mmCIF file of C-alpha atoms and ligand atoms in Angstrom:
data_model
loop_
_atom_site.group_PDB
_atom_site.id
_atom_site.type_symbol
_atom_site.label_atom_id
_atom_site.label_comp_id
_atom_site.label_asym_id
_atom_site.label_seq_id
_atom_site.Cartn_x
_atom_site.Cartn_y
_atom_site.Cartn_z
ATOM 1 C CA UNK A 18 -88.272 133.658 37.822
ATOM 2 C CA UNK A 19 -89.112 131.218 40.608
ATOM 3 C CA UNK A 20 -86.371 128.654 39.671
ATOM 4 C CA UNK A 21 -83.250 128.915 37.556
ATOM 5 C CA UNK A 22 -80.614 126.394 36.591
ATOM 6 C CA UNK A 23 -76.849 126.861 36.179
ATOM 7 C CA UNK A 24 -74.432 124.777 34.196
ATOM 8 C CA UNK A 25 -70.798 124.805 33.145
ATOM 9 C CA UNK A 26 -69.998 123.384 29.744
ATOM 10 C CA UNK A 27 -66.965 122.718 27.490
ATOM 11 C CA UNK A 28 -63.329 123.182 28.403
ATOM 12 C CA UNK A 29 -63.065 124.091 32.110
ATOM 13 C CA UNK A 30 -60.841 126.835 33.640
ATOM 14 C CA UNK A 31 -60.151 128.612 36.869
ATOM 15 C CA UNK A 32 -62.982 130.851 38.102
ATOM 16 C CA UNK A 33 -65.960 128.644 37.171
ATOM 17 C CA UNK A 34 -66.788 127.878 40.836
ATOM 18 C CA UNK A 35 -66.741 131.582 41.674
ATOM 19 C CA UNK A 36 -69.118 132.234 38.867
ATOM 20 C CA UNK A 37 -71.531 129.448 39.891
ATOM 21 C CA UNK A 38 -71.392 130.779 43.434
ATOM 22 C CA UNK A 39 -72.192 134.393 42.437
ATOM 23 C CA UNK A 40 -75.021 133.424 40.040
ATOM 24 C CA UNK A 41 -76.543 131.189 42.758
ATOM 25 C CA UNK A 42 -76.296 133.773 45.561
ATOM 26 C CA UNK A 43 -77.648 136.592 43.402
ATOM 27 C CA UNK A 44 -80.578 134.464 42.204
ATOM 28 C CA UNK A 45 -81.366 133.446 45.760
ATOM 29 C CA UNK A 46 -81.201 137.111 46.787
ATOM 30 C CA UNK A 47 -83.667 137.898 43.981
ATOM 31 C CA UNK A 48 -86.071 135.266 45.329
ATOM 32 C CA UNK A 49 -85.464 132.217 43.164
ATOM 33 C CA UNK A 50 -84.487 128.561 43.819
ATOM 34 C CA UNK A 51 -81.407 127.333 42.034
ATOM 35 C CA UNK A 52 -80.586 123.992 40.444
ATOM 36 C CA UNK A 53 -77.021 123.044 39.498
ATOM 37 C CA UNK A 54 -76.777 120.901 36.381
ATOM 38 C CA UNK A 55 -74.037 118.356 36.490
ATOM 39 C CA UNK A 56 -71.592 117.877 33.608
ATOM 40 C CA UNK A 57 -72.894 120.569 31.297
ATOM 41 C CA UNK A 58 -75.443 119.727 28.535
ATOM 42 C CA UNK A 59 -74.941 115.987 29.261
ATOM 43 C CA UNK A 60 -76.507 116.523 32.679
ATOM 44 C CA UNK A 61 -79.254 118.661 31.180
ATOM 45 C CA UNK A 62 -80.163 115.924 28.737
ATOM 46 C CA UNK A 63 -80.101 113.258 31.541
ATOM 47 C CA UNK A 64 -81.799 115.425 34.117
ATOM 48 C CA UNK A 65 -78.807 115.213 36.425
ATOM 49 C CA UNK A 66 -79.311 118.161 38.774
ATOM 50 C CA UNK A 67 -78.642 119.189 42.368
ATOM 51 C CA UNK A 68 -80.295 121.864 44.458
ATOM 52 C CA UNK A 69 -78.005 124.752 45.285
ATOM 53 C CA UNK A 70 -78.629 126.841 48.376
ATOM 54 C CA UNK A 71 -76.324 129.475 49.777
ATOM 55 C CA UNK A 72 -74.269 126.981 51.763
ATOM 56 C CA UNK A 73 -73.911 124.581 48.802
ATOM 57 C CA UNK A 74 -71.727 127.189 47.038
ATOM 58 C CA UNK A 75 -69.739 128.097 50.206
ATOM 59 C CA UNK A 76 -66.000 127.489 50.205
ATOM 60 C CA UNK A 77 -65.661 126.981 46.390
ATOM 61 C CA UNK A 78 -64.432 130.436 45.355
ATOM 62 C CA UNK A 79 -60.751 129.676 45.609
ATOM 63 C CA UNK A 80 -60.711 126.305 43.703
ATOM 64 C CA UNK A 81 -60.113 125.687 40.053
ATOM 65 C CA UNK A 82 -62.288 123.413 37.965
ATOM 66 C CA UNK A 83 -66.098 123.272 38.421
ATOM 67 C CA UNK A 84 -67.748 121.378 41.279
ATOM 68 C CA UNK A 85 -70.728 120.801 38.996
ATOM 69 C CA UNK A 86 -68.515 119.074 36.469
ATOM 70 C CA UNK A 87 -68.442 119.834 32.732
ATOM 71 C CA UNK A 88 -68.436 117.885 29.500
ATOM 72 C CA UNK A 89 -68.235 118.252 25.806
ATOM 73 C CA UNK A 90 -71.668 117.005 24.627
ATOM 74 C CA UNK A 91 -71.907 116.061 20.902
ATOM 75 C CA UNK A 92 -75.500 114.795 21.564
ATOM 76 C CA UNK A 93 -76.568 118.350 22.309
ATOM 77 C CA UNK A 94 -75.657 119.382 18.715
ATOM 78 C CA UNK A 95 -78.612 117.211 17.570
ATOM 79 C CA UNK A 96 -82.196 118.353 17.514
ATOM 80 C CA UNK A 97 -83.100 115.227 19.585
ATOM 81 C CA UNK A 98 -80.547 116.143 22.238
ATOM 82 C CA UNK A 99 -81.770 119.717 22.470
ATOM 83 C CA UNK A 100 -85.367 118.574 22.797
ATOM 84 C CA UNK A 101 -84.446 116.249 25.622
ATOM 85 C CA UNK A 102 -82.678 119.142 27.373
ATOM 86 C CA UNK A 103 -85.710 121.302 26.961
ATOM 87 C CA UNK A 104 -87.921 118.515 28.268
ATOM 88 C CA UNK A 105 -85.759 118.325 31.384
ATOM 89 C CA UNK A 106 -85.947 122.064 31.979
ATOM 90 C CA UNK A 107 -89.746 122.119 31.621
ATOM 91 C CA UNK A 108 -90.212 118.907 33.676
ATOM 92 C CA UNK A 109 -88.194 120.558 36.564
ATOM 93 C CA UNK A 110 -90.153 123.818 36.272
ATOM 94 C CA UNK A 111 -87.022 125.794 35.486
ATOM 95 C CA UNK A 112 -87.872 129.337 34.342
ATOM 96 C CA UNK A 113 -84.384 130.348 33.116
ATOM 97 C CA UNK A 114 -80.914 128.930 32.445
ATOM 98 C CA UNK A 115 -77.387 130.289 32.931
ATOM 99 C CA UNK A 116 -74.733 128.698 30.645
ATOM 100 C CA UNK A 117 -71.105 129.282 31.625
ATOM 101 C CA UNK A 118 -68.633 128.325 28.914
ATOM 102 C CA UNK A 119 -66.844 129.087 25.636
ATOM 103 C CA UNK A 120 -67.903 129.456 21.993
ATOM 104 C CA UNK A 121 -69.369 125.938 21.613
ATOM 105 C CA UNK A 122 -71.351 126.136 24.869
ATOM 106 C CA UNK A 123 -72.620 129.637 24.098
ATOM 107 C CA UNK A 124 -73.693 128.398 20.641
ATOM 108 C CA UNK A 125 -75.761 125.708 22.400
ATOM 109 C CA UNK A 126 -77.247 128.398 24.668
ATOM 110 C CA UNK A 127 -78.300 130.328 21.532
ATOM 111 C CA UNK A 128 -79.995 127.172 20.162
ATOM 112 C CA UNK A 129 -82.012 126.881 23.411
ATOM 113 C CA UNK A 130 -82.911 130.564 23.085
ATOM 114 C CA UNK A 131 -84.109 130.012 19.570
ATOM 115 C CA UNK A 132 -86.285 127.148 20.908
ATOM 116 C CA UNK A 133 -87.985 129.734 23.145
ATOM 117 C CA UNK A 134 -86.187 129.090 26.449
ATOM 118 C CA UNK A 135 -84.860 132.002 28.555
ATOM 119 C CA UNK A 136 -81.072 131.707 28.545
ATOM 120 C CA UNK A 137 -78.179 133.935 29.526
ATOM 121 C CA UNK A 138 -74.591 133.031 28.746
ATOM 122 C CA UNK A 139 -71.309 133.804 30.564
ATOM 123 C CA UNK A 140 -67.965 133.679 28.655
ATOM 124 C CA UNK A 141 -65.557 131.259 30.340
ATOM 125 C CA UNK A 142 -62.657 129.846 28.317
ATOM 126 C CA UNK A 143 -58.890 130.221 28.756
ATOM 127 C CA UNK A 144 -58.578 130.723 24.983
ATOM 128 C CA UNK A 145 -60.253 134.208 25.247
ATOM 129 C CA UNK A 146 -61.721 133.801 21.816
ATOM 130 C CA UNK A 147 -65.324 134.776 22.653
ATOM 131 C CA UNK A 148 -66.537 137.872 20.770
ATOM 132 C CA UNK A 149 -68.319 140.633 22.685
ATOM 133 C CA UNK A 150 -66.209 140.574 25.871
ATOM 134 C CA UNK A 151 -62.745 142.083 26.492
ATOM 135 C CA UNK A 152 -61.784 138.985 28.489
ATOM 136 C CA UNK A 153 -63.291 135.633 29.525
ATOM 137 C CA UNK A 154 -63.184 133.860 32.914
ATOM 138 C CA UNK A 155 -60.010 131.854 33.390
ATOM 139 C CA UNK A 156 -57.773 133.739 31.037
ATOM 140 C CA UNK A 157 -55.871 135.698 33.654
ATOM 141 C CA UNK A 158 -55.104 132.672 35.782
ATOM 142 C CA UNK A 159 -54.004 130.656 32.702
ATOM 143 C CA UNK A 160 -51.709 133.475 31.600
ATOM 144 C CA UNK A 161 -50.040 133.539 35.040
ATOM 145 C CA UNK A 162 -49.593 129.797 34.915
ATOM 146 C CA UNK A 163 -47.925 130.054 31.502
ATOM 147 C CA UNK A 164 -45.787 132.957 32.684
ATOM 148 C CA UNK A 165 -44.525 130.994 35.660
ATOM 149 C CA UNK A 166 -43.541 128.167 33.287
ATOM 150 C CA UNK A 167 -41.744 130.584 30.888
ATOM 151 C CA UNK A 168 -39.776 132.109 33.806
ATOM 152 C CA UNK A 169 -38.803 128.655 35.083
ATOM 153 C CA UNK A 170 -37.782 127.435 31.553
ATOM 154 C CA UNK A 171 -35.734 130.617 31.045
ATOM 155 C CA UNK A 172 -33.629 129.551 34.125
ATOM 156 C CA UNK A 173 -32.622 126.225 32.598
ATOM 157 C CA UNK A 174 -32.428 127.603 29.019
ATOM 158 C CA UNK A 175 -29.840 130.136 30.198
ATOM 159 C CA UNK A 176 -27.856 127.576 32.166
ATOM 160 C CA UNK A 177 -27.570 125.329 29.051
ATOM 161 C CA UNK A 178 -27.674 128.040 26.334
ATOM 162 C CA UNK A 179 -30.638 126.465 24.684
ATOM 163 C CA UNK A 180 -33.610 127.545 22.513
ATOM 164 C CA UNK A 181 -36.996 126.356 23.909
ATOM 165 C CA UNK A 182 -40.280 125.942 22.118
ATOM 166 C CA UNK A 183 -43.025 126.353 24.688
ATOM 167 C CA UNK A 184 -46.413 125.210 23.417
ATOM 168 C CA UNK A 185 -49.536 126.800 24.935
ATOM 169 C CA UNK A 186 -53.190 125.961 24.565
ATOM 170 C CA UNK A 187 -55.283 127.868 22.027
ATOM 171 C CA UNK A 188 -56.768 125.543 19.444
ATOM 172 C CA UNK A 189 -57.878 128.393 17.127
ATOM 173 C CA UNK A 190 -56.686 131.533 18.940
ATOM 174 C CA UNK A 191 -53.238 132.777 19.774
ATOM 175 C CA UNK A 192 -54.138 135.109 22.573
ATOM 176 C CA UNK A 193 -52.509 133.050 25.348
ATOM 177 C CA UNK A 194 -49.299 132.543 23.336
ATOM 178 C CA UNK A 195 -49.050 136.245 22.275
ATOM 179 C CA UNK A 196 -49.710 137.829 25.635
ATOM 180 C CA UNK A 197 -47.548 135.335 27.586
ATOM 181 C CA UNK A 198 -44.736 135.871 25.040
ATOM 182 C CA UNK A 199 -44.842 139.634 25.548
ATOM 183 C CA UNK A 200 -45.084 139.306 29.347
ATOM 184 C CA UNK A 201 -42.431 136.621 29.417
ATOM 185 C CA UNK A 202 -39.950 138.514 27.248
ATOM 186 C CA UNK A 203 -39.899 135.766 24.635
ATOM 187 C CA UNK A 204 -38.076 136.206 21.248
ATOM 188 C CA UNK A 205 -41.071 135.140 19.123
ATOM 189 C CA UNK A 206 -44.792 134.165 19.399
ATOM 190 C CA UNK A 207 -46.252 131.759 16.840
ATOM 191 C CA UNK A 208 -50.014 132.079 16.549
ATOM 192 C CA UNK A 209 -52.694 130.586 14.232
ATOM 193 C CA UNK A 210 -53.818 134.057 13.087
ATOM 194 C CA UNK A 211 -50.483 134.952 11.542
ATOM 195 C CA UNK A 212 -48.445 132.790 9.102
ATOM 196 C CA UNK A 213 -44.807 132.554 10.159
ATOM 197 C CA UNK A 214 -42.643 130.373 7.921
ATOM 198 C CA UNK A 215 -40.385 127.762 9.465
ATOM 199 C CA UNK A 216 -37.360 129.588 7.921
ATOM 200 C CA UNK A 217 -38.320 132.750 9.823
ATOM 201 C CA UNK A 218 -38.357 130.903 13.133
ATOM 202 C CA UNK A 219 -34.883 129.502 12.337
ATOM 203 C CA UNK A 220 -33.696 132.994 11.482
ATOM 204 C CA UNK A 221 -34.864 134.459 14.788
ATOM 205 C CA UNK A 222 -33.160 131.663 16.740
ATOM 206 C CA UNK A 223 -29.898 131.960 14.780
ATOM 207 C CA UNK A 224 -30.012 135.779 15.187
ATOM 208 C CA UNK A 225 -30.469 135.517 18.966
ATOM 209 C CA UNK A 226 -27.456 133.193 19.153
ATOM 210 C CA UNK A 227 -25.215 135.460 17.053
ATOM 211 C CA UNK A 228 -26.248 138.507 19.214
ATOM 212 C CA UNK A 229 -24.936 136.624 22.192
ATOM 213 C CA UNK A 230 -28.228 135.896 23.975
ATOM 214 C CA UNK A 231 -28.021 133.289 26.716
ATOM 215 C CA UNK A 232 -31.212 131.608 25.433
ATOM 216 C CA UNK A 233 -34.038 131.933 23.017
ATOM 217 C CA UNK A 234 -37.703 131.420 23.935
ATOM 218 C CA UNK A 235 -40.386 130.789 21.303
ATOM 219 C CA UNK A 236 -43.975 130.593 22.496
ATOM 220 C CA UNK A 237 -46.182 128.475 20.148
ATOM 221 C CA UNK A 238 -49.947 128.259 20.223
ATOM 222 C CA UNK A 239 -51.097 124.695 19.710
ATOM 223 C CA UNK A 240 -53.191 125.844 16.723
ATOM 224 C CA UNK A 241 -50.242 127.442 14.886
ATOM 225 C CA UNK A 242 -49.554 125.692 11.511
ATOM 226 C CA UNK A 243 -47.716 123.599 10.543
ATOM 227 C CA UNK A 244 -47.436 122.808 14.266
ATOM 228 C CA UNK A 245 -44.906 122.342 16.920
ATOM 229 C CA UNK A 246 -43.825 118.862 15.862
ATOM 230 C CA UNK A 247 -43.064 119.952 12.286
ATOM 231 C CA UNK A 248 -41.209 122.957 13.623
ATOM 232 C CA UNK A 249 -38.968 120.973 15.949
ATOM 233 C CA UNK A 250 -38.188 118.497 13.118
ATOM 234 C CA UNK A 251 -37.269 121.407 10.809
ATOM 235 C CA UNK A 252 -35.104 123.062 13.445
ATOM 236 C CA UNK A 253 -33.259 119.858 14.210
ATOM 237 C CA UNK A 254 -32.580 119.448 10.481
ATOM 238 C CA UNK A 255 -30.738 122.815 10.377
ATOM 239 C CA UNK A 256 -29.275 122.536 13.836
ATOM 240 C CA UNK A 257 -25.838 123.725 12.793
ATOM 241 C CA UNK A 258 -27.036 127.136 11.617
ATOM 242 C CA UNK A 259 -28.960 127.777 14.825
ATOM 243 C CA UNK A 260 -26.171 127.708 17.330
ATOM 244 C CA UNK A 261 -28.569 126.792 20.174
ATOM 245 C CA UNK A 262 -29.688 123.276 20.968
ATOM 246 C CA UNK A 263 -33.461 122.977 20.726
ATOM 247 C CA UNK A 264 -35.893 121.658 23.369
ATOM 248 C CA UNK A 265 -39.736 121.504 23.466
ATOM 249 C CA UNK A 266 -42.043 121.846 26.436
ATOM 250 C CA UNK A 267 -45.735 121.287 25.935
ATOM 251 C CA UNK A 268 -47.661 122.917 28.822
ATOM 252 C CA UNK A 269 -50.961 121.147 28.184
ATOM 253 C CA UNK A 270 -53.738 120.968 30.696
ATOM 254 C CA UNK A 271 -51.912 122.523 33.602
ATOM 255 C CA UNK A 272 -53.128 125.814 31.944
ATOM 256 C CA UNK A 273 -56.675 124.858 32.645
ATOM 257 C CA UNK A 274 -56.215 124.215 36.407
ATOM 258 C CA UNK A 275 -55.052 126.003 39.494
ATOM 259 C CA UNK A 276 -56.523 128.378 42.035
ATOM 260 C CA UNK A 277 -58.146 131.338 40.269
ATOM 261 C CA UNK A 278 -56.366 134.701 40.450
ATOM 262 C CA UNK A 279 -57.867 137.671 42.238
ATOM 263 C CA UNK A 280 -58.842 139.142 38.843
ATOM 264 C CA UNK A 281 -60.612 135.940 37.722
ATOM 265 C CA UNK A 282 -62.445 135.584 41.113
ATOM 266 C CA UNK A 283 -63.768 139.155 40.827
ATOM 267 C CA UNK A 284 -64.597 138.879 37.076
ATOM 268 C CA UNK A 285 -66.408 135.557 37.668
ATOM 269 C CA UNK A 286 -68.318 137.011 40.626
ATOM 270 C CA UNK A 287 -69.410 140.126 38.666
ATOM 271 C CA UNK A 288 -70.390 138.189 35.550
ATOM 272 C CA UNK A 289 -72.155 135.438 37.469
ATOM 273 C CA UNK A 290 -74.198 137.975 39.425
ATOM 274 C CA UNK A 291 -74.934 140.015 36.322
ATOM 275 C CA UNK A 292 -76.187 136.902 34.514
ATOM 276 C CA UNK A 293 -78.738 136.227 37.267
ATOM 277 C CA UNK A 294 -79.781 139.910 37.265
ATOM 278 C CA UNK A 295 -80.173 139.884 33.467
ATOM 279 C CA UNK A 296 -82.496 136.818 33.662
ATOM 280 C CA UNK A 297 -84.587 138.566 36.307
ATOM 281 C CA UNK A 298 -84.743 141.731 34.134
ATOM 282 C CA UNK A 299 -86.337 139.545 31.458
ATOM 283 C CA UNK A 300 -83.274 139.645 29.147
ATOM 284 C CA UNK A 301 -83.156 136.621 26.883
ATOM 285 C CA UNK A 302 -80.598 135.149 24.476
ATOM 286 C CA UNK A 303 -77.814 137.389 25.704
ATOM 287 C CA UNK A 304 -74.334 136.951 27.087
ATOM 288 C CA UNK A 305 -73.003 139.053 29.880
ATOM 289 C CA UNK A 306 -69.601 140.291 28.859
ATOM 290 C CA UNK A 307 -66.871 142.496 30.298
ATOM 291 C CA UNK A 308 -66.170 145.735 28.459
ATOM 292 C CA UNK A 309 -64.452 148.950 29.503
ATOM 293 C CA UNK A 310 -64.353 147.734 33.110
ATOM 294 C CA UNK A 311 -68.055 146.935 33.455
ATOM 295 C CA UNK A 312 -70.446 144.133 32.827
ATOM 296 C CA UNK A 313 -72.496 144.547 29.609
ATOM 297 C CA UNK A 314 -74.996 142.377 27.772
ATOM 298 C CA UNK A 315 -74.559 141.480 24.038
ATOM 299 C CA UNK A 316 -76.892 139.279 21.959
ATOM 300 C CA UNK A 317 -75.679 135.641 21.927
ATOM 301 C CA UNK A 318 -76.122 135.780 18.146
ATOM 302 C CA UNK A 319 -73.412 138.489 18.035
ATOM 303 C CA UNK A 320 -71.201 136.764 20.601
ATOM 304 C CA UNK A 321 -70.985 133.494 18.669
ATOM 305 C CA UNK A 322 -71.062 134.937 15.159
ATOM 306 C CA UNK A 323 -67.306 134.706 14.885
ATOM 307 C CA UNK A 324 -64.231 134.090 17.007
ATOM 308 C CA UNK A 325 -62.690 137.198 18.518
ATOM 309 C CA UNK A 326 -59.795 138.391 16.361
ATOM 310 C CA UNK A 327 -56.278 138.826 17.662
ATOM 311 C CA UNK A 328 -55.350 142.275 18.885
ATOM 312 C CA UNK A 329 -53.161 143.661 16.047
ATOM 313 C CA UNK A 330 -51.737 146.350 18.281
ATOM 314 C CA UNK A 331 -50.473 143.649 20.655
ATOM 315 C CA UNK A 332 -48.993 141.717 17.659
ATOM 316 C CA UNK A 333 -47.112 144.860 16.542
ATOM 317 C CA UNK A 334 -45.965 145.611 20.071
ATOM 318 C CA UNK A 335 -44.602 142.062 20.295
ATOM 319 C CA UNK A 336 -42.504 142.647 17.173
ATOM 320 C CA UNK A 337 -41.011 145.844 18.635
ATOM 321 C CA UNK A 338 -40.228 144.232 21.969
ATOM 322 C CA UNK A 339 -37.568 142.074 20.179
ATOM 323 C CA UNK A 340 -39.868 139.171 19.916
HETATM 324 O O1 F6P B 20 -61.116 125.354 24.593
HETATM 325 C C1 F6P B 20 -60.166 125.506 25.534
HETATM 326 C C2 F6P B 20 -59.091 124.463 25.378
HETATM 327 O O2 F6P B 20 -58.305 124.490 26.454
HETATM 328 C C3 F6P B 20 -58.245 124.564 24.135
HETATM 329 O O3 F6P B 20 -57.255 125.624 24.232
HETATM 330 C C4 F6P B 20 -57.702 123.197 23.978
HETATM 331 O O4 F6P B 20 -57.194 122.940 22.666
HETATM 332 C C5 F6P B 20 -58.871 122.356 24.322
HETATM 333 O O5 F6P B 20 -59.688 123.062 25.238
HETATM 334 C C6 F6P B 20 -58.531 121.053 24.929
HETATM 335 O O6 F6P B 20 -59.749 120.300 25.015
HETATM 336 P P1 F6P B 20 -59.859 118.992 25.961
HETATM 337 O O7 F6P B 20 -59.733 119.464 27.346
HETATM 338 O O8 F6P B 20 -61.223 118.500 25.634
HETATM 339 O O9 F6P B 20 -58.709 118.127 25.603
#
């Protein structure tokens, strides 16, 4: 391994810069040059790269986002796009690639592996829906951002005796909504993995009112069906039975930004370094994951085979905690 490339792809999140920094410094320590690929697979197809030395990744650890940029790259899902990416890697004499991203990005990494190129993936998505790792980079910081929002909303909800729907990210996965609901002491979490009828939501709100609660907090994952808009329309149609006035806050992309937490900086550093070490050990087509408090490697094929399922024990705990 004389030269490796690093890219961040897909939805960004806190901790990516720490991961790029660690992968770069470990690779340099092991004797390689490092190229940073700008804007994910788009930059790979266009050959948009920058040399990364130790100083180039100095001072980035504490910042959210990715200084290399990222993108969602539909072109990379085509054979033509992947061949262009491979051409760039070979033209630049790159011996190995580290891909930092979520399910879509890691699926792209598996395709490059199947085309014979040495690739190692690192799980980074606030959704925490990547199989093969207990947690992904960015999740802890996003949870703390959501929790800060829940605590703030609880203040105003109590002042006005209101029920709040708080929508989190999580297109296909309810992890952020479920864990932040438990940590935030919400009355209910609505997640895509579990069907909760509109009538049940109304019952929980009405019950909280009758029991004399000052407020009612419902955390809704954006992927929950039939969706937050349908829910608020339904609740407003039966407003009289609820007792509480209803309000909606959609947290949106603030969950993807912010200075990474200590946990995410450490996780990103350990996984980024482990990815470089795996490449140098000759491992191919694997993802470095975090399991039982240590970095492990799992085949990319296994990592992207399906989305990580919701933790049923957490779901049952949520029910007991008066969710
Ligand atoms: O995949 C992470 C994620 O934050 C999802 O939770 C969210 O639905 C999506 O990205 C938003 O994508 P974009 O930033 O492209 O709007």
